Amino acid sequence: LTYNMVITEISEDKWKHLMKRVGSKNYFLSPEWLRVVADNFNLTNHYYIIEDRKRPCYIALQVSNTGEAYAPFIGYGGILCTESISFSLIEKIIHIFEQTTKYKLIRMKFSPFANIVQEPNNTFTRTTAAILPLSKTLEEQKRNFHKKTRNEVRYAYKHGVIVRPITKNDVQNFYSLYKETMKRVKSMYLTPLT
């Protein structure tokens, strides 16, 4: 990407179509999930394509009524590119994006490689993320669990623990657990309510 990039806002339907074409398996970038979060936290979803002559990148943002923009904050959301890009280029993208959209980008997750945070003094900090590939089936994974882990899983099921996808009604409870966990592990990745 260069300074000759074009930033275009696109519709939710086009975003959904692009995510299928790009092959994103990230549920946290689906319009359905982004709508649930936006509704619960009074945010507005915006979807963009950033294009230069070489390749397109795709960004979903959730914007507050004060003009602060976040990459989707629950899960690894943010920019999707076909190849990794340098930290200096990420800074340029953020500056150009802010100039073009007039939003203040508080945090962007460059899925799944780096978390970029713009500090109050306009400097940037970067942390990296790791990906755990889950190529094995659930049954294969269970067979490879340590004996103690297998026992803990059986104990949880025996005592009524249920694992299921969360619904719109569960988001506030999930967010409370999320906030508590982020504070406990002293994570800087706690948005948008702090």
CSV table of C-alpha atoms in Angstrom, one decimal:
chain,number,residue,atom,x,y,z
A,1,LEU,CA,0.0,0.0,0.0
A,2,THR,CA,1.2,3.5,-0.8
A,3,TYR,CA,0.0,7.0,-0.4
A,4,ASN,CA,-1.9,6.5,-3.6
A,5,MET,CA,-4.5,4.4,-1.9
A,6,VAL,CA,-8.3,4.8,-2.4
A,7,ILE,CA,-10.5,4.3,0.6
A,8,THR,CA,-14.1,3.4,-0.2
A,9,GLU,CA,-17.0,2.8,2.2
A,10,ILE,CA,-19.1,-0.2,1.2
A,11,SER,CA,-22.5,-1.6,2.3
A,12,GLU,CA,-23.0,-4.4,4.8
A,13,ASP,CA,-24.2,-6.7,2.1
A,14,LYS,CA,-21.0,-6.1,0.0
A,15,TRP,CA,-18.9,-6.7,3.2
A,16,LYS,CA,-20.7,-10.0,3.8
A,17,HIS,CA,-20.1,-11.0,0.2
A,18,LEU,CA,-16.4,-10.0,0.4
A,19,MET,CA,-15.9,-12.0,3.6
A,20,LYS,CA,-17.2,-15.1,1.9
A,21,ARG,CA,-14.9,-14.5,-1.1
A,22,VAL,CA,-11.9,-13.6,1.0
A,23,GLY,CA,-12.5,-16.8,3.0
A,24,SER,CA,-12.5,-15.1,6.4
A,25,LYS,CA,-13.5,-17.7,9.0
A,26,ASN,CA,-13.6,-15.0,11.6
A,27,TYR,CA,-17.1,-14.9,13.1
A,28,PHE,CA,-16.2,-11.7,14.8
A,29,LEU,CA,-16.0,-10.0,11.4
A,30,SER,CA,-19.4,-11.2,10.3
A,31,PRO,CA,-22.1,-8.5,9.9
A,32,GLU,CA,-24.4,-10.5,12.2
A,33,TRP,CA,-21.9,-10.4,15.1
A,34,LEU,CA,-20.9,-6.8,14.4
A,35,ARG,CA,-24.6,-5.7,14.5
A,36,VAL,CA,-25.0,-7.4,17.9
A,37,VAL,CA,-22.0,-5.6,19.4
A,38,ALA,CA,-22.9,-2.3,17.8
A,39,ASP,CA,-26.5,-2.5,19.2
A,40,ASN,CA,-25.3,-3.3,22.7
A,41,PHE,CA,-22.6,-0.6,22.9
A,42,ASN,CA,-24.3,2.2,20.8
A,43,LEU,CA,-21.8,2.0,18.0
A,44,THR,CA,-22.3,2.2,14.2
A,45,ASN,CA,-20.7,-0.3,11.8
A,46,HIS,CA,-18.7,0.9,8.8
A,47,TYR,CA,-17.0,-1.2,6.2
A,48,TYR,CA,-14.2,-0.1,3.9
A,49,ILE,CA,-12.0,-1.3,1.1
A,50,ILE,CA,-8.5,0.2,0.9
A,51,GLU,CA,-7.0,-0.2,-2.5
A,52,ASP,CA,-3.8,0.6,-4.2
A,53,ARG,CA,-2.4,-0.8,-7.5
A,54,LYS,CA,-1.2,-4.0,-5.9
A,55,ARG,CA,-3.9,-5.4,-3.6
A,56,PRO,CA,-7.0,-4.6,-1.7
A,57,CYS,CA,-7.4,-4.7,2.1
A,58,TYR,CA,-10.7,-4.8,4.0
A,59,ILE,CA,-11.5,-3.0,7.2
A,60,ALA,CA,-14.6,-3.1,9.5
A,61,LEU,CA,-14.9,-0.3,12.1
A,62,GLN,CA,-17.2,0.3,14.9
A,63,VAL,CA,-17.7,4.1,15.5
A,64,SER,CA,-19.0,5.9,18.6
A,65,ASN,CA,-21.2,8.9,18.5
A,66,THR,CA,-18.1,11.0,19.3
A,67,GLY,CA,-16.3,9.8,16.2
A,68,GLU,CA,-13.9,7.4,17.8
A,69,ALA,CA,-13.4,4.3,15.7
A,70,TYR,CA,-12.4,0.8,16.8
A,71,ALA,CA,-11.6,-2.4,15.0
A,72,PRO,CA,-14.1,-4.9,16.3
A,73,PHE,CA,-13.1,-5.3,19.9
A,74,ILE,CA,-14.2,-8.7,20.8
A,75,GLY,CA,-12.2,-11.2,18.8
A,76,TYR,CA,-9.5,-10.6,16.2
A,77,GLY,CA,-11.0,-8.0,13.9
A,78,GLY,CA,-9.7,-5.2,11.8
A,79,ILE,CA,-7.8,-5.1,8.6
A,80,LEU,CA,-7.6,-8.1,6.3
A,81,CYS,CA,-4.9,-8.2,3.7
A,82,THR,CA,-3.6,-10.9,1.5
A,83,GLU,CA,-0.1,-10.4,2.8
A,84,SER,CA,1.5,-8.9,5.8
A,85,ILE,CA,2.5,-5.3,5.8
A,86,SER,CA,5.2,-3.3,7.7
A,87,PHE,CA,4.6,-1.4,10.9
A,88,SER,CA,5.6,1.9,9.2
A,89,LEU,CA,3.0,1.2,6.5
A,90,ILE,CA,0.4,0.5,9.1
A,91,GLU,CA,1.1,4.0,10.6
A,92,LYS,CA,0.7,5.6,7.2
A,93,ILE,CA,-2.6,3.7,6.6
A,94,ILE,CA,-3.9,4.9,9.9
A,95,HIS,CA,-3.0,8.6,9.2
A,96,ILE,CA,-4.5,8.5,5.7
A,97,PHE,CA,-7.6,6.7,7.0
A,98,GLU,CA,-8.1,9.3,9.7
A,99,GLN,CA,-7.7,12.2,7.2
A,100,THR,CA,-10.1,10.6,4.7
A,101,THR,CA,-12.9,9.4,7.2
A,102,LYS,CA,-12.4,12.1,9.9
A,103,TYR,CA,-12.7,9.3,12.5
A,104,LYS,CA,-10.1,9.0,15.3
A,105,LEU,CA,-8.8,5.4,15.2
A,106,ILE,CA,-8.4,4.4,18.8
A,107,ARG,CA,-7.2,0.9,18.1
A,108,MET,CA,-6.9,-1.3,15.1
A,109,LYS,CA,-6.3,-5.0,15.1
A,110,PHE,CA,-4.4,-6.1,12.0
A,111,SER,CA,-5.9,-9.5,11.9
A,112,PRO,CA,-4.2,-11.6,13.1
A,113,PHE,CA,-0.7,-10.3,13.3
A,114,ALA,CA,-0.5,-7.0,15.3
A,115,ASN,CA,-2.5,-4.8,17.5
A,116,ILE,CA,-1.8,-1.2,16.9
A,117,VAL,CA,-2.8,1.4,19.5
A,118,GLN,CA,-2.5,5.2,18.9
A,119,GLU,CA,-1.5,6.8,22.2
A,120,PRO,CA,-2.8,10.3,23.2
A,121,ASN,CA,0.4,11.9,22.1
A,122,ASN,CA,-0.2,10.4,18.6
A,123,THR,CA,2.6,7.8,18.9
A,124,PHE,CA,1.8,4.2,18.1
A,125,THR,CA,2.5,1.1,20.1
A,126,ARG,CA,2.4,-2.4,18.8
A,127,THR,CA,1.8,-5.9,20.3
A,128,THR,CA,1.7,-9.1,18.4
A,129,ALA,CA,-0.7,-12.0,18.4
A,130,ALA,CA,-0.2,-15.7,17.9
A,131,ILE,CA,-2.6,-18.0,16.1
A,132,LEU,CA,-3.3,-21.5,17.3
A,133,PRO,CA,-4.3,-23.6,14.3
A,134,LEU,CA,-7.1,-26.0,15.1
A,135,SER,CA,-6.7,-28.5,12.3
A,136,LYS,CA,-7.7,-31.5,14.4
A,137,THR,CA,-11.3,-32.5,15.0
A,138,LEU,CA,-12.7,-32.0,18.5
A,139,GLU,CA,-12.5,-35.8,19.1
A,140,GLU,CA,-8.8,-35.8,18.0
A,141,GLN,CA,-8.1,-32.9,20.3
A,142,LYS,CA,-9.8,-34.6,23.3
A,143,ARG,CA,-7.7,-37.7,22.7
A,144,ASN,CA,-4.5,-35.5,23.0
A,145,PHE,CA,-5.6,-33.7,26.1
A,146,HIS,CA,-3.5,-34.3,29.2
A,147,LYS,CA,-5.3,-36.7,31.6
A,148,LYS,CA,-6.0,-33.9,34.1
A,149,THR,CA,-7.6,-31.7,31.3
A,150,ARG,CA,-9.8,-34.6,30.2
A,151,ASN,CA,-10.9,-35.1,33.8
A,152,GLU,CA,-11.7,-31.4,34.2
A,153,VAL,CA,-13.8,-31.4,31.0
A,154,ARG,CA,-15.7,-34.5,32.2
A,155,TYR,CA,-16.2,-32.8,35.6
A,156,ALA,CA,-17.6,-29.6,34.0
A,157,TYR,CA,-20.0,-31.6,31.8
A,158,LYS,CA,-21.1,-33.7,34.8
A,159,HIS,CA,-21.8,-30.5,36.8
A,160,GLY,CA,-24.0,-28.9,34.1
A,161,VAL,CA,-21.5,-26.6,32.2
A,162,ILE,CA,-22.9,-25.9,28.8
A,163,VAL,CA,-20.8,-24.6,25.9
A,164,ARG,CA,-22.8,-22.7,23.2
A,165,PRO,CA,-22.6,-19.7,21.0
A,166,ILE,CA,-23.6,-16.5,22.7
A,167,THR,CA,-26.7,-14.6,21.7
A,168,LYS,CA,-27.5,-10.9,21.6
A,169,ASN,CA,-28.9,-11.3,25.1
A,170,ASP,CA,-25.6,-12.7,26.4
A,171,VAL,CA,-23.3,-9.9,25.1
A,172,GLN,CA,-23.4,-7.8,28.3
A,173,ASN,CA,-22.6,-10.8,30.5
A,174,PHE,CA,-19.9,-11.8,28.1
A,175,TYR,CA,-18.5,-8.3,28.1
A,176,SER,CA,-18.4,-8.3,32.0
A,177,LEU,CA,-16.4,-11.5,32.0
A,178,TYR,CA,-14.2,-10.1,29.2
A,179,LYS,CA,-13.5,-6.9,31.1
A,180,GLU,CA,-12.7,-8.8,34.3
A,181,THR,CA,-10.3,-11.1,32.5
A,182,MET,CA,-8.6,-8.2,30.7
A,183,LYS,CA,-8.1,-6.4,34.0
A,184,ARG,CA,-6.8,-9.5,35.7
A,185,VAL,CA,-4.2,-10.2,33.0
A,186,LYS,CA,-3.4,-6.4,32.8
A,187,SER,CA,-4.2,-6.3,29.1
A,188,MET,CA,-4.2,-3.0,27.2
A,189,TYR,CA,-6.8,-4.6,24.9
A,190,LEU,CA,-9.9,-3.4,26.6
A,191,THR,CA,-12.4,-1.4,24.5
A,192,PRO,CA,-14.6,0.4,23.8
A,193,LEU,CA,-16.0,1.2,27.3
A,194,THR,CA,-12.8,2.1,29.1
